């Protein structure tokens, strides 16, 4: 799996789609445009060997279309690995809608997007991601059944974010057990970067356990609100990446472990919700390993959300959602232990397990 972040110029020099490093064997990429609503979206279907591709829709004001394309490809591939390692019979897919959700998101635009999802006939199921709300999925549901993350009132499993946060918390505790000898987070200094839907719930869980939580966000209003609500400190320093702490929890956007930040990091564990935290897993994974920083693979520990939305397709209930999410603790501990024993990065250990499961299913299908 390749997770290079390429600049627009680099991308242009190469073959723009199949030649992109992040294209990485995608089965299908769909470009969706609607002049009337201003919709510009891309749906990436990475792999459907284990089942239909499921992954959220991100709405974001990308600087360029290349950035949007690169993001959707990286995210959809990550979903393939996430579902595979979590033991779900789902493939990997994702969608991005270009534009600021506060400015251009309308019910008409969401319905039009849903119509495009519908054209894939169930090969891709959508859900929420950054810039989306449960109510948006309800709107999409008006035009297609191929959507999850809809409200409980409309028969869905509700907002997946609290379950995602619970899974991240499980992965964080397992990483703490591995790094510090016990999974108790009491007194541990935890930097939570991004206190949105997932980050806030992670703050609640860790603060309630007695951790010394420090929050950071670009939204000052949220910072004050969450700080007051849970009695946690706001980060007021110059550079969060250089702050010494026990645990860094990236819960904003991806690629925060990169060439600029990696040498500054002074934490023992990285465990957070953001997708694709390593800008380049082949470079930054080994560098973290060399620095002795325990990295809990993002696609493993942030799988609570997909477990929650998959319940809508498989019709399993709350108890199973929680049991499957709690199992993230065991899987994380297992992968950290295996990686150490094999002398490989934790990311590589997780990818190998996911790859094996996909290869096995492919073999079964062919036989
Ligand atoms: P969100 O949009 O609700 O929250 C993101 C927060 O990050 C916002 O408060 C935003 O202001 C803040 N932020 C943005 N840029 C920042 C920066 N540079 N520094 C600090 N803060 C910044 O999103 P979410 O649903 O909480 O998801 C957070 C991350 O977890 C995303 O990467 C998402 O893809 C991933 N994720 C979410 C789910 C889920 O169930 N919601 C599941 C799996 C993965």
PDB file of C-alpha atoms in Angstrom, residues 88-298:
ATOM      1  CA  UNK A  88     -16.151  -7.050   8.227  1.00  0.00           C
ATOM      2  CA  UNK A  89     -17.382  -8.359   4.889  1.00  0.00           C
ATOM      3  CA  UNK A  90     -16.997  -5.007   3.246  1.00  0.00           C
ATOM      4  CA  UNK A  91     -14.817  -3.519   0.574  1.00  0.00           C
ATOM      5  CA  UNK A  92     -13.260  -0.066   0.543  1.00  0.00           C
ATOM      6  CA  UNK A  93     -14.678   3.083  -0.964  1.00  0.00           C
ATOM      7  CA  UNK A  94     -15.006   6.745  -0.183  1.00  0.00           C
ATOM      8  CA  UNK A  95     -16.357   9.932  -1.711  1.00  0.00           C
ATOM      9  CA  UNK A  96     -15.374  13.569  -1.607  1.00  0.00           C
ATOM     10  CA  UNK A  97     -17.474  16.598  -2.420  1.00  0.00           C
ATOM     11  CA  UNK A  98     -15.509  19.716  -3.249  1.00  0.00           C
ATOM     12  CA  UNK A  99     -16.502  22.941  -1.535  1.00  0.00           C
ATOM     13  CA  UNK A 100     -17.071  24.515   1.838  1.00  0.00           C
ATOM     14  CA  UNK A 101     -20.031  22.729   3.452  1.00  0.00           C
ATOM     15  CA  UNK A 102     -21.024  25.932   5.251  1.00  0.00           C
ATOM     16  CA  UNK A 103     -21.299  27.745   1.932  1.00  0.00           C
ATOM     17  CA  UNK A 104     -22.541  25.322  -0.718  1.00  0.00           C
ATOM     18  CA  UNK A 105     -24.147  22.349   1.006  1.00  0.00           C
ATOM     19  CA  UNK A 106     -27.876  22.209   0.303  1.00  0.00           C
ATOM     20  CA  UNK A 107     -30.453  19.406   0.413  1.00  0.00           C
ATOM     21  CA  UNK A 108     -30.638  19.549  -3.401  1.00  0.00           C
ATOM     22  CA  UNK A 109     -26.883  19.084  -3.705  1.00  0.00           C
ATOM     23  CA  UNK A 110     -26.979  16.148  -1.287  1.00  0.00           C
ATOM     24  CA  UNK A 111     -29.876  14.544  -3.183  1.00  0.00           C
ATOM     25  CA  UNK A 112     -28.038  14.969  -6.474  1.00  0.00           C
ATOM     26  CA  UNK A 113     -24.986  13.346  -4.907  1.00  0.00           C
ATOM     27  CA  UNK A 114     -27.210  10.497  -3.679  1.00  0.00           C
ATOM     28  CA  UNK A 115     -28.436   9.949  -7.231  1.00  0.00           C
ATOM     29  CA  UNK A 116     -24.860   9.449  -8.357  1.00  0.00           C
ATOM     30  CA  UNK A 117     -24.294   6.953  -5.513  1.00  0.00           C
ATOM     31  CA  UNK A 118     -27.436   5.166  -6.685  1.00  0.00           C
ATOM     32  CA  UNK A 119     -26.069   4.718 -10.197  1.00  0.00           C
ATOM     33  CA  UNK A 120     -23.443   2.364  -8.742  1.00  0.00           C
ATOM     34  CA  UNK A 121     -26.222  -0.054  -7.842  1.00  0.00           C
ATOM     35  CA  UNK A 122     -24.950  -0.981  -4.374  1.00  0.00           C
ATOM     36  CA  UNK A 123     -21.308  -1.409  -5.281  1.00  0.00           C
ATOM     37  CA  UNK A 124     -20.652   1.612  -3.056  1.00  0.00           C
ATOM     38  CA  UNK A 125     -22.475   2.592   0.148  1.00  0.00           C
ATOM     39  CA  UNK A 126     -21.877   6.043   1.524  1.00  0.00           C
ATOM     40  CA  UNK A 127     -21.886   7.432   5.097  1.00  0.00           C
ATOM     41  CA  UNK A 128     -20.706  10.551   6.944  1.00  0.00           C
ATOM     42  CA  UNK A 129     -17.219  11.922   7.121  1.00  0.00           C
ATOM     43  CA  UNK A 130     -15.769  15.372   7.759  1.00  0.00           C
ATOM     44  CA  UNK A 131     -18.207  18.113   6.761  1.00  0.00           C
ATOM     45  CA  UNK A 132     -21.234  15.814   6.887  1.00  0.00           C
ATOM     46  CA  UNK A 133     -24.032  15.347   9.400  1.00  0.00           C
ATOM     47  CA  UNK A 134     -26.479  12.526  10.062  1.00  0.00           C
ATOM     48  CA  UNK A 135     -29.202  14.737   8.590  1.00  0.00           C
ATOM     49  CA  UNK A 136     -27.272  14.860   5.279  1.00  0.00           C
ATOM     50  CA  UNK A 137     -27.349  11.067   5.128  1.00  0.00           C
ATOM     51  CA  UNK A 138     -31.096  11.198   5.752  1.00  0.00           C
ATOM     52  CA  UNK A 139     -31.371  13.484   2.718  1.00  0.00           C
ATOM     53  CA  UNK A 140     -29.292  11.082   0.604  1.00  0.00           C
ATOM     54  CA  UNK A 141     -31.576   8.254   1.797  1.00  0.00           C
ATOM     55  CA  UNK A 142     -34.484   9.980   0.029  1.00  0.00           C
ATOM     56  CA  UNK A 143     -32.980   8.998  -3.326  1.00  0.00           C
ATOM     57  CA  UNK A 144     -30.986   5.820  -2.666  1.00  0.00           C
ATOM     58  CA  UNK A 145     -30.911   2.897  -0.212  1.00  0.00           C
ATOM     59  CA  UNK A 146     -27.119   2.731  -0.587  1.00  0.00           C
ATOM     60  CA  UNK A 147     -26.406   4.970   2.376  1.00  0.00           C
ATOM     61  CA  UNK A 148     -25.605   4.309   6.035  1.00  0.00           C
ATOM     62  CA  UNK A 149     -25.138   6.544   9.054  1.00  0.00           C
ATOM     63  CA  UNK A 150     -28.743   7.678   8.845  1.00  0.00           C
ATOM     64  CA  UNK A 151     -30.581   8.807  11.959  1.00  0.00           C
ATOM     65  CA  UNK A 152     -32.124   6.360  14.401  1.00  0.00           C
ATOM     66  CA  UNK A 153     -35.487   7.998  13.750  1.00  0.00           C
ATOM     67  CA  UNK A 154     -35.170   6.897  10.103  1.00  0.00           C
ATOM     68  CA  UNK A 155     -34.104   3.349  11.014  1.00  0.00           C
ATOM     69  CA  UNK A 156     -30.351   3.879  11.039  1.00  0.00           C
ATOM     70  CA  UNK A 157     -27.691   3.258  13.662  1.00  0.00           C
ATOM     71  CA  UNK A 158     -27.234   6.984  14.238  1.00  0.00           C
ATOM     72  CA  UNK A 159     -24.133   9.091  14.397  1.00  0.00           C
ATOM     73  CA  UNK A 160     -21.069   6.786  14.177  1.00  0.00           C
ATOM     74  CA  UNK A 161     -18.665   9.284  15.786  1.00  0.00           C
ATOM     75  CA  UNK A 162     -19.154   8.262  19.449  1.00  0.00           C
ATOM     76  CA  UNK A 163     -18.496   4.632  18.470  1.00  0.00           C
ATOM     77  CA  UNK A 164     -15.418   5.701  16.505  1.00  0.00           C
ATOM     78  CA  UNK A 165     -14.187   7.559  19.577  1.00  0.00           C
ATOM     79  CA  UNK A 166     -14.814   4.508  21.749  1.00  0.00           C
ATOM     80  CA  UNK A 167     -12.755   2.350  19.370  1.00  0.00           C
ATOM     81  CA  UNK A 168      -9.932   4.906  19.364  1.00  0.00           C
ATOM     82  CA  UNK A 169     -10.071   4.889  23.166  1.00  0.00           C
ATOM     83  CA  UNK A 170      -9.786   1.078  23.113  1.00  0.00           C
ATOM     84  CA  UNK A 171      -6.824   1.251  20.717  1.00  0.00           C
ATOM     85  CA  UNK A 172      -5.218   3.952  22.856  1.00  0.00           C
ATOM     86  CA  UNK A 173      -5.565   1.870  26.006  1.00  0.00           C
ATOM     87  CA  UNK A 174      -4.072  -1.174  24.267  1.00  0.00           C
ATOM     88  CA  UNK A 175      -1.171   0.986  23.056  1.00  0.00           C
ATOM     89  CA  UNK A 176      -0.686   2.323  26.587  1.00  0.00           C
ATOM     90  CA  UNK A 177      -0.594  -1.255  27.870  1.00  0.00           C
ATOM     91  CA  UNK A 178       2.080  -2.063  25.297  1.00  0.00           C
ATOM     92  CA  UNK A 179       4.117   1.101  25.870  1.00  0.00           C
ATOM     93  CA  UNK A 180       3.742   1.694  29.620  1.00  0.00           C
ATOM     94  CA  UNK A 181       2.889  -1.783  30.946  1.00  0.00           C
ATOM     95  CA  UNK A 182      -0.687  -0.948  31.936  1.00  0.00           C
ATOM     96  CA  UNK A 183      -3.688   0.418  30.122  1.00  0.00           C
ATOM     97  CA  UNK A 184      -4.754   2.850  32.818  1.00  0.00           C
ATOM     98  CA  UNK A 185      -4.689   6.363  31.378  1.00  0.00           C
ATOM     99  CA  UNK A 186      -4.851   8.111  34.765  1.00  0.00           C
ATOM    100  CA  UNK A 187      -2.319  10.924  34.839  1.00  0.00           C
ATOM    101  CA  UNK A 188      -1.199  10.345  31.251  1.00  0.00           C
ATOM    102  CA  UNK A 189      -0.651  13.535  29.295  1.00  0.00           C
ATOM    103  CA  UNK A 190      -2.696  13.266  26.098  1.00  0.00           C
ATOM    104  CA  UNK A 191      -2.672  15.820  23.274  1.00  0.00           C
ATOM    105  CA  UNK A 192      -5.949  15.712  21.364  1.00  0.00           C
ATOM    106  CA  UNK A 193      -5.666  17.557  18.062  1.00  0.00           C
ATOM    107  CA  UNK A 194      -9.133  18.289  16.652  1.00  0.00           C
ATOM    108  CA  UNK A 195     -12.120  18.243  18.962  1.00  0.00           C
ATOM    109  CA  UNK A 196     -14.904  17.661  16.457  1.00  0.00           C
ATOM    110  CA  UNK A 197     -17.416  14.816  16.514  1.00  0.00           C
ATOM    111  CA  UNK A 198     -14.835  12.180  17.419  1.00  0.00           C
ATOM    112  CA  UNK A 199     -12.262  14.280  19.253  1.00  0.00           C
ATOM    113  CA  UNK A 200     -14.742  15.664  21.771  1.00  0.00           C
ATOM    114  CA  UNK A 201     -15.967  12.202  22.746  1.00  0.00           C
ATOM    115  CA  UNK A 202     -12.378  11.002  23.062  1.00  0.00           C
ATOM    116  CA  UNK A 203     -11.701  13.959  25.350  1.00  0.00           C
ATOM    117  CA  UNK A 204     -14.686  12.949  27.484  1.00  0.00           C
ATOM    118  CA  UNK A 205     -13.600   9.304  27.768  1.00  0.00           C
ATOM    119  CA  UNK A 206      -9.966  10.051  28.572  1.00  0.00           C
ATOM    120  CA  UNK A 207     -10.680  12.972  30.913  1.00  0.00           C
ATOM    121  CA  UNK A 208     -13.207  10.878  32.820  1.00  0.00           C
ATOM    122  CA  UNK A 209     -10.516   8.247  33.287  1.00  0.00           C
ATOM    123  CA  UNK A 210      -8.259  10.843  34.877  1.00  0.00           C
ATOM    124  CA  UNK A 211      -5.893  11.624  32.010  1.00  0.00           C
ATOM    125  CA  UNK A 212      -4.326  15.067  31.744  1.00  0.00           C
ATOM    126  CA  UNK A 213      -5.924  16.053  28.448  1.00  0.00           C
ATOM    127  CA  UNK A 214      -4.724  19.010  26.393  1.00  0.00           C
ATOM    128  CA  UNK A 215      -6.839  20.073  23.426  1.00  0.00           C
ATOM    129  CA  UNK A 216      -6.030  21.877  20.224  1.00  0.00           C
ATOM    130  CA  UNK A 217      -8.275  23.008  17.379  1.00  0.00           C
ATOM    131  CA  UNK A 218      -8.477  25.783  14.813  1.00  0.00           C
ATOM    132  CA  UNK A 219     -11.955  26.611  16.109  1.00  0.00           C
ATOM    133  CA  UNK A 220     -11.567  28.852  19.153  1.00  0.00           C
ATOM    134  CA  UNK A 221     -15.235  28.641  20.079  1.00  0.00           C
ATOM    135  CA  UNK A 222     -15.108  24.831  20.220  1.00  0.00           C
ATOM    136  CA  UNK A 223     -11.929  24.987  22.286  1.00  0.00           C
ATOM    137  CA  UNK A 224     -13.563  27.116  24.962  1.00  0.00           C
ATOM    138  CA  UNK A 225     -16.730  25.033  24.931  1.00  0.00           C
ATOM    139  CA  UNK A 226     -14.966  21.653  25.262  1.00  0.00           C
ATOM    140  CA  UNK A 227     -12.446  22.981  27.792  1.00  0.00           C
ATOM    141  CA  UNK A 228     -15.263  24.204  30.038  1.00  0.00           C
ATOM    142  CA  UNK A 229     -17.384  21.097  29.583  1.00  0.00           C
ATOM    143  CA  UNK A 230     -14.692  18.578  30.585  1.00  0.00           C
ATOM    144  CA  UNK A 231     -12.294  20.758  32.571  1.00  0.00           C
ATOM    145  CA  UNK A 232      -9.414  20.186  30.151  1.00  0.00           C
ATOM    146  CA  UNK A 233      -6.562  22.497  29.203  1.00  0.00           C
ATOM    147  CA  UNK A 234      -6.325  24.349  25.884  1.00  0.00           C
ATOM    148  CA  UNK A 235      -2.948  24.123  24.151  1.00  0.00           C
ATOM    149  CA  UNK A 236      -1.526  27.650  24.006  1.00  0.00           C
ATOM    150  CA  UNK A 237       2.030  26.871  22.907  1.00  0.00           C
ATOM    151  CA  UNK A 238       3.660  27.594  19.559  1.00  0.00           C
ATOM    152  CA  UNK A 239       4.007  24.076  18.191  1.00  0.00           C
ATOM    153  CA  UNK A 240       1.851  21.154  19.295  1.00  0.00           C
ATOM    154  CA  UNK A 241       4.099  18.649  17.517  1.00  0.00           C
ATOM    155  CA  UNK A 242       7.053  19.620  19.712  1.00  0.00           C
ATOM    156  CA  UNK A 243       5.101  19.292  22.973  1.00  0.00           C
ATOM    157  CA  UNK A 244       6.354  16.489  25.228  1.00  0.00           C
ATOM    158  CA  UNK A 245       3.511  14.148  26.203  1.00  0.00           C
ATOM    159  CA  UNK A 246       2.649  10.507  26.688  1.00  0.00           C
ATOM    160  CA  UNK A 247       0.139  10.256  23.852  1.00  0.00           C
ATOM    161  CA  UNK A 248      -0.629  12.269  20.725  1.00  0.00           C
ATOM    162  CA  UNK A 249      -4.142  11.719  19.354  1.00  0.00           C
ATOM    163  CA  UNK A 250      -4.572  13.179  15.850  1.00  0.00           C
ATOM    164  CA  UNK A 251      -8.323  13.711  15.421  1.00  0.00           C
ATOM    165  CA  UNK A 252      -8.412  16.444  12.766  1.00  0.00           C
ATOM    166  CA  UNK A 253      -7.134  15.711   9.258  1.00  0.00           C
ATOM    167  CA  UNK A 254      -4.560  13.201   7.988  1.00  0.00           C
ATOM    168  CA  UNK A 255      -0.830  13.332   7.165  1.00  0.00           C
ATOM    169  CA  UNK A 256       0.182  15.124  10.367  1.00  0.00           C
ATOM    170  CA  UNK A 257       3.091  12.709  10.805  1.00  0.00           C
ATOM    171  CA  UNK A 258       5.224  14.047   7.983  1.00  0.00           C
ATOM    172  CA  UNK A 259       8.718  15.280   7.094  1.00  0.00           C
ATOM    173  CA  UNK A 260       8.171  18.533   8.995  1.00  0.00           C
ATOM    174  CA  UNK A 261       6.760  17.070  12.202  1.00  0.00           C
ATOM    175  CA  UNK A 262       8.447  13.712  12.646  1.00  0.00           C
ATOM    176  CA  UNK A 263      11.670  14.976  14.171  1.00  0.00           C
ATOM    177  CA  UNK A 264       9.843  17.198  16.628  1.00  0.00           C
ATOM    178  CA  UNK A 265       7.591  14.545  18.131  1.00  0.00           C
ATOM    179  CA  UNK A 266       8.249  13.900  21.818  1.00  0.00           C
ATOM    180  CA  UNK A 267       5.505  11.419  22.586  1.00  0.00           C
ATOM    181  CA  UNK A 268       5.593   7.733  23.390  1.00  0.00           C
ATOM    182  CA  UNK A 269       2.351   6.753  21.637  1.00  0.00           C
ATOM    183  CA  UNK A 270       0.367   7.994  18.632  1.00  0.00           C
ATOM    184  CA  UNK A 271      -3.255   6.867  18.722  1.00  0.00           C
ATOM    185  CA  UNK A 272      -5.989   8.930  17.125  1.00  0.00           C
ATOM    186  CA  UNK A 273      -8.997   8.977  14.833  1.00  0.00           C
ATOM    187  CA  UNK A 274      -7.730  10.795  11.749  1.00  0.00           C
ATOM    188  CA  UNK A 275      -7.397   8.732   8.590  1.00  0.00           C
ATOM    189  CA  UNK A 276      -3.990   8.384   6.912  1.00  0.00           C
ATOM    190  CA  UNK A 277      -1.981   9.925   9.734  1.00  0.00           C
ATOM    191  CA  UNK A 278       1.346   8.948   8.166  1.00  0.00           C
ATOM    192  CA  UNK A 279       2.041  11.183   5.165  1.00  0.00           C
ATOM    193  CA  UNK A 280       4.090   8.326   3.716  1.00  0.00           C
ATOM    194  CA  UNK A 281       3.852   5.038   5.557  1.00  0.00           C
ATOM    195  CA  UNK A 282       7.044   3.710   3.944  1.00  0.00           C
ATOM    196  CA  UNK A 283       9.065   6.638   5.261  1.00  0.00           C
ATOM    197  CA  UNK A 284       7.288   7.797   8.405  1.00  0.00           C
ATOM    198  CA  UNK A 285       6.331   4.339   9.696  1.00  0.00           C
ATOM    199  CA  UNK A 286       9.979   3.174   9.931  1.00  0.00           C
ATOM    200  CA  UNK A 287      11.056   6.571  11.319  1.00  0.00           C
ATOM    201  CA  UNK A 288       8.518   6.273  14.145  1.00  0.00           C
ATOM    202  CA  UNK A 289       9.768   2.754  14.790  1.00  0.00           C
ATOM    203  CA  UNK A 290      13.370   4.024  14.992  1.00  0.00           C
ATOM    204  CA  UNK A 291      12.320   6.744  17.412  1.00  0.00           C
ATOM    205  CA  UNK A 292      10.603   4.168  19.613  1.00  0.00           C
ATOM    206  CA  UNK A 293       7.197   5.795  19.169  1.00  0.00           C
ATOM    207  CA  UNK A 294       4.353   3.277  19.293  1.00  0.00           C
ATOM    208  CA  UNK A 295       1.983   3.993  16.427  1.00  0.00           C
ATOM    209  CA  UNK A 296      -1.502   2.478  16.629  1.00  0.00           C
ATOM    210  CA  UNK A 297      -2.496   2.108  12.941  1.00  0.00           C
ATOM    211  CA  UNK A 298      -5.286   4.592  12.241  1.00  0.00           C
TER     212      UNK A 298
END
